[in-house]
Each structure stands twice: as structure tokens, then as C-alpha cells.
Amino acid sequence: MPGIRAQRRTTHRARRRAARRHGLPAVAQAVVAIGAAAGLIEAGQDDRRRTTAVPEPTPPPVLQPLPAAPTTRAPSLIASPSATPTPTPASPSPSPSASGTSAAPTATAPATPTPAPPPRNRLFRDPGSQVVQWVRANPDDPRRALIESPIAAQPAAVRFAQYNPGEVAGEARAVTRGAAAGRPPVLVPYAIPDRDCGGASQGGAPDIAAYDAWIREFAQGLGASPAIVILEPDAIALADCLTAEGRTARIAALARAGSTLRAANPKARVYFDGGHSGWHPPAKQAAALRAAGAATSGHGIFTNAANFRPTADERTYARQVLAALGGPSALGAAIDTSRNGNGAPAPGQWCDPEGRAPGQPPTTQTGERLIDVCLWVTLPGESDDCTAAPGAFSPEYAHGPATG
């Protein structure tokens, strides 16, 4: 089996190198959460809610796309090869100033919106998440106790990665209605066109018009209670892989999406893709976020989605991005701490790297200025495409992080 695994990695990386040579620049990452040991969510409604991607902690100047694949119940965001600060995008296509997206139309702020209050400390935990299902189905497995307490007991975000018009509103509604009072859910819409730039997590809506309609349906399922929305991981940080026209269209679509989500549920907090500390410079990421309406249609940014960057680095980076983004002062950040307990792996090791460990449990009581929440976007044990299918829960892989 080692030979097969090595061959899979070689093939996987060869495809990514080829992508780089054709100008796919690096970009990928993100999500937010809330909830102490009782907290975040993974309310899964359908096998079709699939995972996403995240940048890998590697030193190349180009950040690569991420893997994703359907799994049982709730899918997960997947770490992708993008890490290390990316100096200059390798893409030959013209890139608008600062962010590769600043030429895009900016979002119009909702008419004097009432700021959604920061989410409470306890978040919704999905009883149907992959790891919870595994624990329930394997009562006699010797790994059960080590996986149940440190991993299954923690809530994580619920992904909506299937382009499924006519169904997504019901799926989102099932999550928001299933959340107990005082435990807001964390939802991750992930269906932007050209998702993952053709990488392992490729998919999404067929075009921008279809996406606009899909996100409106998704918004219908948000209900009227507090909720957290992590809007399209990697959509901004990975946008350099698109043509200038494609970036402009994507940024405009994200601006409309933010306004749509806030109008649908004023109590929902919407966070935009901030990449991570090893990716774009803060000023570049902030310029793209501004063009996407993050300062007018969102409540802040999310960083480190499904990645391994240390929390301290992410706090510093998030504050730098928010400072460059500019007001309003209520903007904050959400950091994914699910798999960063031992920090980033060695350069180049992004696919189910060994030696990882869970990070800080989800909480809204961060005690840190401008850091709204620490959450778990991808639960430890959810594969990046090496120990199991992308996004699938692997007890073998989970056992390592569970034991630290």
C-alpha cells in the first residue's frame, strides 16, 4: 500500500505542478466558529454537502487548489497545498491592482443594517457528522474513546458544497431549525463557479447567474435566529487563478452574496475569505476583501480554514488584514484552530501530514482583540486525499491527532 499511496501523491503533485505552469497562482483558505466544548457544528443533512479545500503550508510562490470529495452526511473542508507567503502570483493573466480583484465592483452596504450581535459561546454540534456517526457505529473499536472525547465531542462547520438548486434551501433550513436555542449553527456555502480552479475540489455552480440563484435559495434557509456563515472558502484567496474578467465576476458575485445573506437574516454573521498567514500579504488580501464587500456586507473575515498555521500567527495576520481593510470598527475575525495544535508541518507536506494535533477548542470567548471566535472548520481525521477520499473521515488518520 505504501507504493500506491506514494504513486497517488506523485500523481496529485504532478497535476498541481502542471497547473502552476499554466498560471494557476496560489490561493486558498478559511472559516469561523463559536462554541466551547459544547459548541460548533457539523449538522449534516445530506451526503451531497461536500467538503472544500485549504492552502497548504508550503514554501512555493504559488498556492495550489484543494481536494474535495463527497462523504457520508456532513462533508469537510480539506487542506490544500498552499502555505508560505506567496510573493508574486505566478499567473500570467492580468491581475487588477493589489489583490487581483480590486477592479471588481464593490458591494453596496445594506441600508443602515442593524449589526448582528456576536454569537454566544455555545454552538450547535451536529449529531450526524461523520465522526459522530463513526463513534456511534463502532462502540467496541479500541480507538473509539481516543477519538470520541477530543474530536467527536467538538462541533464543526456544516458545508453546503453541492450545486443543488431546489434543495439547498431545505438543507440549510434543516440545520438552522435543528440548532437548539442559544447554540447558533455555522454554515459554509461552497458552490462558487470554478471552485478550486479545477483542482481536487473542483465543482460548484455552472456560472455566476446560476450561483446567484443558488445563494439566494441558501439564504432562504437561514431562518431568523443567530447563525454564522463562512462564505466560500478560498474564493478570494484563490481568485488569482482566474482571468481578470473571471475575478471581476467572482468578486461581484461575493458582494451580492454577502448582501443577500444579511438581508435574509439580520442576525446571521457573515465572514469573508481571508486566506491565511502563509499566503497573501495583508494589504493584498484586504484589497480583494474590500472589493468583495466584506466591509459593507460582512461582519469580518475568517482565516486558516482547514489549514495548520499556528493560532498566534493567524491572530496577528487577521488584525493586519482588518487594519488594511479599514472600518467599520465592529469587524472581527474567525480562526480555524481544528488542526493547528502542533503548528504547520514541514514545507510541502499538506496532504494528511503526520504529527498534527487538534488546536484550541471552539470558543467565542477568545479574550483577544478583534478575534471573534476560534472554530473547527475541518475536524481532525477528515482526510486531505491521502489516507482516505478527500473529506472522508478516517479513524486511522484521526487516531494520530487524537493522541497528539
CSV table of C-alpha atoms in Angstrom, one decimal:
chain,number,residue,atom,x,y,z
A,1,MET,CA,0.0,0.0,0.0
A,2,PRO,CA,2.8,2.5,0.6
A,3,GLY,CA,3.7,2.2,-3.1
A,4,ILE,CA,0.1,3.0,-4.1
A,5,ARG,CA,0.0,5.9,-1.7
A,6,ALA,CA,3.3,7.3,-3.0
A,7,GLN,CA,2.0,6.9,-6.5
A,8,ARG,CA,-1.2,8.8,-5.6
A,9,ARG,CA,0.8,11.6,-4.0
A,10,THR,CA,3.2,11.8,-7.0
A,11,THR,CA,0.3,11.9,-9.4
A,12,HIS,CA,-1.5,14.5,-7.3
A,13,ARG,CA,1.5,16.8,-7.1
A,14,ALA,CA,2.4,16.4,-10.7
A,15,ARG,CA,-1.1,17.6,-11.6
A,16,ARG,CA,-0.6,20.6,-9.4
A,17,ARG,CA,2.8,21.4,-10.9
A,18,ALA,CA,1.3,21.3,-14.3
A,19,ALA,CA,-1.4,23.6,-13.1
A,20,ARG,CA,1.2,26.1,-11.9
A,21,ARG,CA,2.9,26.1,-15.2
A,22,HIS,CA,-0.3,27.2,-16.8
A,23,GLY,CA,-0.6,30.1,-14.5
A,24,LEU,CA,-2.6,28.9,-11.6
A,25,PRO,CA,-1.5,31.1,-8.7
A,26,ALA,CA,-1.7,30.2,-5.1
A,27,VAL,CA,-4.7,30.9,-3.1
A,28,ALA,CA,-6.9,29.0,-0.8
A,29,GLN,CA,-8.4,29.0,2.7
A,30,ALA,CA,-10.8,29.9,5.5
A,31,VAL,CA,-13.9,29.6,8.2
A,32,VAL,CA,-15.3,30.8,11.6
A,33,ALA,CA,-16.9,29.2,14.6
A,34,ILE,CA,-18.2,29.6,18.0
A,35,GLY,CA,-18.7,27.3,21.0
A,36,ALA,CA,-16.8,26.0,23.8
A,37,ALA,CA,-16.6,22.3,24.4
A,38,ALA,CA,-20.2,22.3,23.6
A,39,GLY,CA,-20.0,24.3,20.5
A,40,LEU,CA,-19.6,24.4,16.7
A,41,ILE,CA,-21.4,22.4,14.2
A,42,GLU,CA,-21.4,19.8,11.7
A,43,ALA,CA,-25.1,19.3,11.2
A,44,GLY,CA,-25.2,17.2,8.1
A,45,GLN,CA,-28.3,16.9,6.1
A,46,ASP,CA,-27.3,15.2,3.0
A,47,ASP,CA,-24.4,13.1,1.6
A,48,ARG,CA,-24.2,15.8,-1.1
A,49,ARG,CA,-23.0,18.5,1.3
A,50,ARG,CA,-19.3,18.1,0.5
A,51,THR,CA,-16.0,19.4,1.6
A,52,THR,CA,-13.8,22.1,0.4
A,53,ALA,CA,-10.2,23.0,0.2
A,54,VAL,CA,-7.5,24.8,2.0
A,55,PRO,CA,-4.0,26.0,1.4
A,56,GLU,CA,-1.0,24.0,2.4
A,57,PRO,CA,1.9,25.2,4.4
A,58,THR,CA,4.5,25.0,1.6
A,59,PRO,CA,7.1,27.4,0.5
A,60,PRO,CA,6.4,27.6,-3.2
A,61,PRO,CA,5.4,31.0,-4.5
A,62,VAL,CA,2.2,29.6,-5.8
A,63,LEU,CA,-0.5,28.3,-3.6
A,64,GLN,CA,-2.4,25.4,-5.1
A,65,PRO,CA,-6.0,24.3,-5.0
A,66,LEU,CA,-7.6,21.7,-2.7
A,67,PRO,CA,-9.1,18.3,-2.8
A,68,ALA,CA,-12.7,17.6,-2.1
A,69,ALA,CA,-15.0,14.6,-2.4
A,70,PRO,CA,-18.4,13.5,-1.3
A,71,THR,CA,-18.6,11.7,2.0
A,72,THR,CA,-21.3,10.4,4.3
A,73,ARG,CA,-23.5,13.0,5.9
A,74,ALA,CA,-21.6,16.2,6.5
A,75,PRO,CA,-18.6,16.9,4.3
A,76,SER,CA,-15.5,18.8,5.3
A,77,LEU,CA,-13.1,21.4,4.1
A,78,ILE,CA,-9.8,20.0,3.0
A,79,ALA,CA,-6.3,21.2,3.4
A,80,SER,CA,-4.7,22.1,0.2
A,81,PRO,CA,-1.2,22.8,-0.9
A,82,SER,CA,-0.9,26.5,-0.2
A,83,ALA,CA,1.2,27.9,2.5
A,84,THR,CA,4.1,30.1,2.9
A,85,PRO,CA,3.8,33.7,1.9
A,86,THR,CA,3.3,34.0,-1.8
A,87,PRO,CA,5.5,36.7,-3.2
A,88,THR,CA,4.3,37.4,-6.7
A,89,PRO,CA,1.4,35.5,-8.3
A,90,ALA,CA,2.7,33.1,-10.9
A,91,SER,CA,-0.3,33.7,-13.1
A,92,PRO,CA,0.4,35.4,-16.4
A,93,SER,CA,-3.1,36.7,-16.7
A,94,PRO,CA,-3.5,40.4,-15.9
A,95,SER,CA,-4.3,41.0,-12.3
A,96,PRO,CA,-6.0,44.1,-11.0
A,97,SER,CA,-4.1,46.1,-8.6
A,98,ALA,CA,-3.3,44.9,-5.1
A,99,SER,CA,-5.5,41.8,-5.0
A,100,GLY,CA,-6.2,40.6,-8.4
A,101,THR,CA,-9.7,41.6,-7.7
A,102,SER,CA,-9.8,45.3,-6.8
A,103,ALA,CA,-11.2,46.1,-10.2
A,104,ALA,CA,-14.3,44.3,-9.3
A,105,PRO,CA,-17.4,46.3,-8.3
A,106,THR,CA,-17.8,46.8,-4.7
A,107,ALA,CA,-20.8,45.8,-2.7
A,108,THR,CA,-23.4,48.3,-1.5
A,109,ALA,CA,-24.0,48.2,2.2
A,110,PRO,CA,-27.5,47.3,3.2
A,111,ALA,CA,-29.5,50.3,4.3
A,112,THR,CA,-28.2,51.1,7.8
A,113,PRO,CA,-28.1,47.4,8.8
A,114,THR,CA,-28.5,46.5,12.4
A,115,PRO,CA,-25.3,44.9,13.4
A,116,ALA,CA,-25.7,41.2,14.4
A,117,PRO,CA,-24.6,40.6,17.9
A,118,PRO,CA,-21.5,38.4,18.4
A,119,PRO,CA,-22.6,34.8,18.6
A,120,ARG,CA,-22.9,33.2,22.0
A,121,ASN,CA,-20.3,31.0,23.4
A,122,ARG,CA,-22.2,27.7,22.8
A,123,LEU,CA,-22.6,26.5,19.3
A,124,PHE,CA,-24.6,23.8,17.6
A,125,ARG,CA,-23.0,20.3,17.4
A,126,ASP,CA,-24.3,18.2,14.6
A,127,PRO,CA,-25.3,14.7,15.8
A,128,GLY,CA,-25.0,13.4,12.3
A,129,SER,CA,-21.4,14.4,11.5
A,130,GLN,CA,-19.1,11.8,10.1
A,131,VAL,CA,-17.0,11.4,13.2
A,132,VAL,CA,-20.1,11.1,15.4
A,133,GLN,CA,-21.6,8.5,13.0
A,134,TRP,CA,-18.3,6.5,13.2
A,135,VAL,CA,-18.2,6.7,17.0
A,136,ARG,CA,-21.8,5.5,17.2
A,137,ALA,CA,-21.3,2.7,14.7
A,138,ASN,CA,-18.1,1.4,16.4
A,139,PRO,CA,-18.7,1.0,20.1
A,140,ASP,CA,-16.1,-1.7,20.5
A,141,ASP,CA,-13.3,-0.2,18.5
A,142,PRO,CA,-10.3,0.4,20.7
A,143,ARG,CA,-9.7,3.8,19.1
A,144,ARG,CA,-13.2,4.9,20.0
A,145,ALA,CA,-12.5,6.6,23.3
A,146,LEU,CA,-9.5,8.5,22.0
A,147,ILE,CA,-11.5,9.8,19.0
A,148,GLU,CA,-14.8,10.5,20.8
A,149,SER,CA,-13.7,12.8,23.5
A,150,PRO,CA,-11.1,15.1,21.8
A,151,ILE,CA,-12.7,15.1,18.3
A,152,ALA,CA,-16.3,13.9,18.1
A,153,ALA,CA,-17.3,16.0,21.2
A,154,GLN,CA,-16.3,19.2,19.3
A,155,PRO,CA,-18.6,20.9,16.9
A,156,ALA,CA,-17.6,21.8,13.4
A,157,ALA,CA,-19.0,23.7,10.5
A,158,VAL,CA,-21.6,22.3,8.1
A,159,ARG,CA,-20.7,22.5,4.4
A,160,PHE,CA,-23.0,23.0,1.5
A,161,ALA,CA,-20.8,22.1,-1.4
A,162,GLN,CA,-23.3,20.6,-3.8
A,163,TYR,CA,-24.8,22.7,-6.5
A,164,ASN,CA,-28.4,21.6,-5.9
A,165,PRO,CA,-31.0,24.2,-6.8
A,166,GLY,CA,-34.3,23.4,-5.4
A,167,GLU,CA,-32.8,21.5,-2.5
A,168,VAL,CA,-30.3,23.8,-0.8
A,169,ALA,CA,-32.8,26.0,1.0
A,170,GLY,CA,-34.4,22.9,2.6
A,171,GLU,CA,-30.9,21.6,3.6
A,172,ALA,CA,-29.9,24.8,5.2
A,173,ARG,CA,-33.3,25.2,6.9
A,174,ALA,CA,-32.9,21.7,8.4
A,175,VAL,CA,-29.6,22.8,10.0
A,176,THR,CA,-30.9,26.1,11.3
A,177,ARG,CA,-34.1,24.6,12.7
A,178,GLY,CA,-32.2,21.8,14.3
A,179,ALA,CA,-29.9,24.1,16.2
A,180,ALA,CA,-31.0,24.5,19.8
A,181,ALA,CA,-31.8,27.9,21.2
A,182,GLY,CA,-28.6,29.6,22.2
A,183,ARG,CA,-26.5,27.4,20.0
A,184,PRO,CA,-26.1,29.0,16.6
A,185,PRO,CA,-25.0,26.9,13.7
A,186,VAL,CA,-22.0,27.5,11.5
A,187,LEU,CA,-22.8,27.1,7.8
A,188,VAL,CA,-20.4,27.1,4.9
A,189,PRO,CA,-21.8,27.7,1.4
A,190,TYR,CA,-19.3,26.4,-1.1
A,191,ALA,CA,-20.5,26.4,-4.7
A,192,ILE,CA,-18.8,29.3,-6.4
A,193,PRO,CA,-18.2,28.7,-10.1
A,194,ASP,CA,-14.7,27.4,-11.0
A,195,ARG,CA,-14.2,26.3,-7.4
A,196,ASP,CA,-10.7,25.2,-6.6
A,197,CYS,CA,-9.6,26.3,-10.1
A,198,GLY,CA,-10.1,22.7,-11.4
A,199,GLY,CA,-8.3,21.0,-8.5
A,200,ALA,CA,-9.5,18.1,-6.5
A,201,SER,CA,-12.3,20.2,-5.0
A,202,GLN,CA,-13.5,21.4,-8.4
A,203,GLY,CA,-17.2,21.9,-8.8
A,204,GLY,CA,-19.8,24.5,-7.9
A,205,ALA,CA,-22.4,26.3,-9.9
A,206,PRO,CA,-22.0,26.2,-13.7
A,207,ASP,CA,-21.9,30.0,-14.0
A,208,ILE,CA,-22.3,33.2,-12.0
A,209,ALA,CA,-26.0,33.6,-12.8
A,210,ALA,CA,-26.6,30.1,-11.5
A,211,TYR,CA,-24.6,30.8,-8.4
A,212,ASP,CA,-26.6,34.0,-7.7
A,213,ALA,CA,-29.8,32.0,-7.8
A,214,TRP,CA,-28.3,29.2,-5.6
A,215,ILE,CA,-27.1,31.6,-2.9
A,216,ARG,CA,-30.5,33.2,-2.8
A,217,GLU,CA,-32.0,29.8,-2.1
A,218,PHE,CA,-29.4,29.0,0.5
A,219,ALA,CA,-30.2,32.3,2.2
A,220,GLN,CA,-33.9,31.3,2.4
A,221,GLY,CA,-32.9,28.5,4.8
A,222,LEU,CA,-31.1,30.8,7.3
A,223,GLY,CA,-34.2,31.4,9.3
A,224,ALA,CA,-34.3,34.3,11.8
A,225,SER,CA,-32.1,33.1,14.6
A,226,PRO,CA,-28.4,33.8,15.2
A,227,ALA,CA,-26.2,31.9,12.8
A,228,ILE,CA,-22.7,32.1,11.4
A,229,VAL,CA,-21.9,31.9,7.7
A,230,ILE,CA,-18.4,31.2,6.4
A,231,LEU,CA,-18.8,32.5,2.8
A,232,GLU,CA,-17.0,30.5,0.1
A,233,PRO,CA,-13.6,29.3,1.5
A,234,ASP,CA,-10.7,30.1,-0.9
A,235,ALA,CA,-13.0,32.1,-3.2
A,236,ILE,CA,-11.0,35.3,-2.7
A,237,ALA,CA,-7.5,34.0,-1.8
A,238,LEU,CA,-7.5,31.6,-4.8
A,239,ALA,CA,-9.0,34.1,-7.3
A,240,ASP,CA,-5.7,34.8,-9.0
A,241,CYS,CA,-6.1,31.6,-10.9
A,242,LEU,CA,-9.0,33.2,-12.9
A,243,THR,CA,-8.8,35.6,-15.8
A,244,ALA,CA,-9.2,39.3,-15.0
A,245,GLU,CA,-12.8,39.1,-16.2
A,246,GLY,CA,-13.4,36.0,-14.1
A,247,ARG,CA,-12.0,37.6,-11.0
A,248,THR,CA,-14.2,40.7,-11.5
A,249,ALA,CA,-17.3,38.5,-11.9
A,250,ARG,CA,-16.5,36.4,-8.9
A,251,ILE,CA,-15.8,39.4,-6.6
A,252,ALA,CA,-19.1,41.0,-7.7
A,253,ALA,CA,-20.9,37.7,-7.0
A,254,LEU,CA,-19.5,37.5,-3.5
A,255,ALA,CA,-20.5,41.1,-2.8
A,256,ARG,CA,-24.1,40.3,-3.9
A,257,ALA,CA,-24.0,37.1,-1.8
A,258,GLY,CA,-23.0,39.0,1.3
A,259,SER,CA,-25.8,41.5,0.9
A,260,THR,CA,-28.3,38.6,0.2
A,261,LEU,CA,-27.3,36.7,3.3
A,262,ARG,CA,-27.5,39.7,5.6
A,263,ALA,CA,-30.9,40.8,4.2
A,264,ALA,CA,-32.3,37.2,4.6
A,265,ASN,CA,-31.3,37.0,8.3
A,266,PRO,CA,-30.0,40.2,10.0
A,267,LYS,CA,-29.0,38.0,13.0
A,268,ALA,CA,-26.6,36.0,10.9
A,269,ARG,CA,-22.9,36.9,11.0
A,270,VAL,CA,-21.2,36.7,7.6
A,271,TYR,CA,-17.4,36.2,7.3
A,272,PHE,CA,-15.4,36.5,4.1
A,273,ASP,CA,-12.4,34.5,3.0
A,274,GLY,CA,-9.2,36.0,4.4
A,275,GLY,CA,-6.8,33.2,3.4
A,276,HIS,CA,-4.1,32.6,6.0
A,277,SER,CA,-0.9,34.0,7.4
A,278,GLY,CA,1.3,32.0,4.9
A,279,TRP,CA,-0.5,33.2,1.8
A,280,HIS,CA,-1.0,36.7,0.5
A,281,PRO,CA,0.3,39.9,2.1
A,282,PRO,CA,-2.4,41.5,4.4
A,283,ALA,CA,-2.7,44.6,2.1
A,284,LYS,CA,-3.4,42.5,-1.0
A,285,GLN,CA,-5.9,40.3,0.8
A,286,ALA,CA,-7.6,43.3,2.3
A,287,ALA,CA,-7.9,45.0,-1.2
A,288,ALA,CA,-9.7,41.9,-2.5
A,289,LEU,CA,-11.9,41.7,0.5
A,290,ARG,CA,-12.9,45.4,0.2
A,291,ALA,CA,-13.9,44.9,-3.4
A,292,ALA,CA,-16.0,41.9,-2.4
A,293,GLY,CA,-17.9,44.0,0.1
A,294,ALA,CA,-16.5,42.4,3.2
A,295,ALA,CA,-16.5,45.8,5.0
A,296,THR,CA,-20.1,46.6,4.0
A,297,SER,CA,-21.9,43.3,3.6
A,298,GLY,CA,-20.0,41.2,6.2
A,299,HIS,CA,-19.0,41.1,9.8
A,300,GLY,CA,-15.4,40.3,9.2
A,301,ILE,CA,-13.0,37.7,7.9
A,302,PHE,CA,-12.1,34.0,8.5
A,303,THR,CA,-8.6,32.6,8.2
A,304,ASN,CA,-6.7,29.3,8.3
A,305,ALA,CA,-9.7,27.2,7.1
A,306,ALA,CA,-8.7,23.5,7.1
A,307,ASN,CA,-5.0,24.6,7.5
A,308,PHE,CA,-2.4,24.2,10.1
A,309,ARG,CA,-1.0,27.7,10.7
A,310,PRO,CA,-0.4,28.5,14.4
A,311,THR,CA,-3.1,30.5,16.1
A,312,ALA,CA,-0.7,33.2,17.2
A,313,ASP,CA,0.3,33.8,13.6
A,314,GLU,CA,-3.3,33.9,12.5
A,315,ARG,CA,-4.3,36.4,15.2
A,316,THR,CA,-1.5,38.7,14.0
A,317,TYR,CA,-2.4,38.3,10.4
A,318,ALA,CA,-6.1,38.7,10.9
A,319,ARG,CA,-5.6,42.0,12.7
A,320,GLN,CA,-3.3,43.2,9.9
A,321,VAL,CA,-5.9,42.4,7.3
A,322,LEU,CA,-8.6,44.1,9.2
A,323,ALA,CA,-6.5,47.2,9.7
A,324,ALA,CA,-5.8,47.3,6.0
A,325,LEU,CA,-9.4,46.7,5.2
A,326,GLY,CA,-10.5,49.7,7.3
A,327,GLY,CA,-13.7,50.1,9.3
A,328,PRO,CA,-16.2,49.7,10.5
A,329,SER,CA,-14.7,49.1,13.9
A,330,ALA,CA,-17.2,46.2,14.6
A,331,LEU,CA,-15.4,43.9,12.0
A,332,GLY,CA,-13.8,40.9,13.6
A,333,ALA,CA,-12.1,37.6,12.6
A,334,ALA,CA,-12.7,33.9,13.0
A,335,ILE,CA,-9.8,31.5,13.1
A,336,ASP,CA,-9.9,27.8,12.3
A,337,THR,CA,-8.0,26.0,15.1
A,338,SER,CA,-9.1,22.5,14.3
A,339,ARG,CA,-5.8,21.0,13.3
A,340,ASN,CA,-3.1,23.5,14.3
A,341,GLY,CA,-2.2,22.2,17.7
A,342,ASN,CA,1.3,21.3,16.6
A,343,GLY,CA,1.6,24.1,14.1
A,344,ALA,CA,2.3,23.8,10.4
A,345,PRO,CA,4.0,20.7,9.0
A,346,ALA,CA,7.3,20.8,7.1
A,347,PRO,CA,7.1,22.6,3.7
A,348,GLY,CA,5.5,20.6,1.0
A,349,GLN,CA,3.6,18.3,3.5
A,350,TRP,CA,0.0,19.3,3.1
A,351,CYS,CA,-1.8,16.0,2.5
A,352,ASP,CA,-2.7,14.3,5.7
A,353,PRO,CA,0.6,15.3,7.3
A,354,GLU,CA,1.7,13.3,10.3
A,355,GLY,CA,2.3,14.7,13.7
A,356,ARG,CA,-0.7,17.1,13.7
A,357,ALA,CA,-2.9,17.7,16.7
A,358,PRO,CA,-6.2,19.4,17.5
A,359,GLY,CA,-5.9,23.1,18.3
A,360,GLN,CA,-7.8,25.3,20.7
A,361,PRO,CA,-11.4,24.0,21.1
A,362,PRO,CA,-14.1,26.2,19.5
A,363,THR,CA,-14.9,29.2,21.6
A,364,THR,CA,-16.4,32.7,21.3
A,365,GLN,CA,-14.6,33.8,24.4
A,366,THR,CA,-11.2,34.3,22.8
A,367,GLY,CA,-10.1,37.1,25.1
A,368,GLU,CA,-8.3,38.6,22.1
A,369,ARG,CA,-8.9,41.9,20.5
A,370,LEU,CA,-10.7,41.7,17.1
A,371,ILE,CA,-10.8,37.9,17.3
A,372,ASP,CA,-14.5,36.9,17.5
A,373,VAL,CA,-14.2,33.2,17.5
A,374,CYS,CA,-12.0,30.2,17.2
A,375,LEU,CA,-13.7,27.3,15.4
A,376,TRP,CA,-13.2,23.9,13.9
A,377,VAL,CA,-13.9,24.0,10.2
A,378,THR,CA,-12.4,20.6,9.4
A,379,LEU,CA,-12.4,18.0,12.2
A,380,PRO,CA,-9.1,16.2,12.8
A,381,GLY,CA,-9.3,12.9,11.0
A,382,GLU,CA,-11.0,14.2,7.9
A,383,SER,CA,-8.7,13.3,5.0
A,384,ASP,CA,-7.0,15.7,2.5
A,385,ASP,CA,-7.0,12.8,-0.1
A,386,CYS,CA,-4.1,10.6,1.1
A,387,THR,CA,-5.3,8.4,3.9
A,388,ALA,CA,-8.8,8.3,2.5
A,389,ALA,CA,-11.0,10.1,0.0
A,390,PRO,CA,-10.9,13.9,0.2
A,391,GLY,CA,-13.1,15.0,3.1
A,392,ALA,CA,-13.9,11.5,4.3
A,393,PHE,CA,-13.4,10.7,7.9
A,394,SER,CA,-10.5,8.3,8.5
A,395,PRO,CA,-10.3,6.7,12.0
A,396,GLU,CA,-6.7,5.7,11.2
A,397,TYR,CA,-5.8,9.3,10.5
A,398,ALA,CA,-7.9,10.6,13.4
A,399,HIS,CA,-6.1,8.4,15.9
A,400,GLY,CA,-2.8,10.2,15.4
A,401,PRO,CA,-4.1,13.8,16.1
A,402,ALA,CA,-6.3,12.5,18.9
A,403,THR,CA,-3.3,11.3,20.8
A,404,GLY,CA,-1.4,14.5,20.0
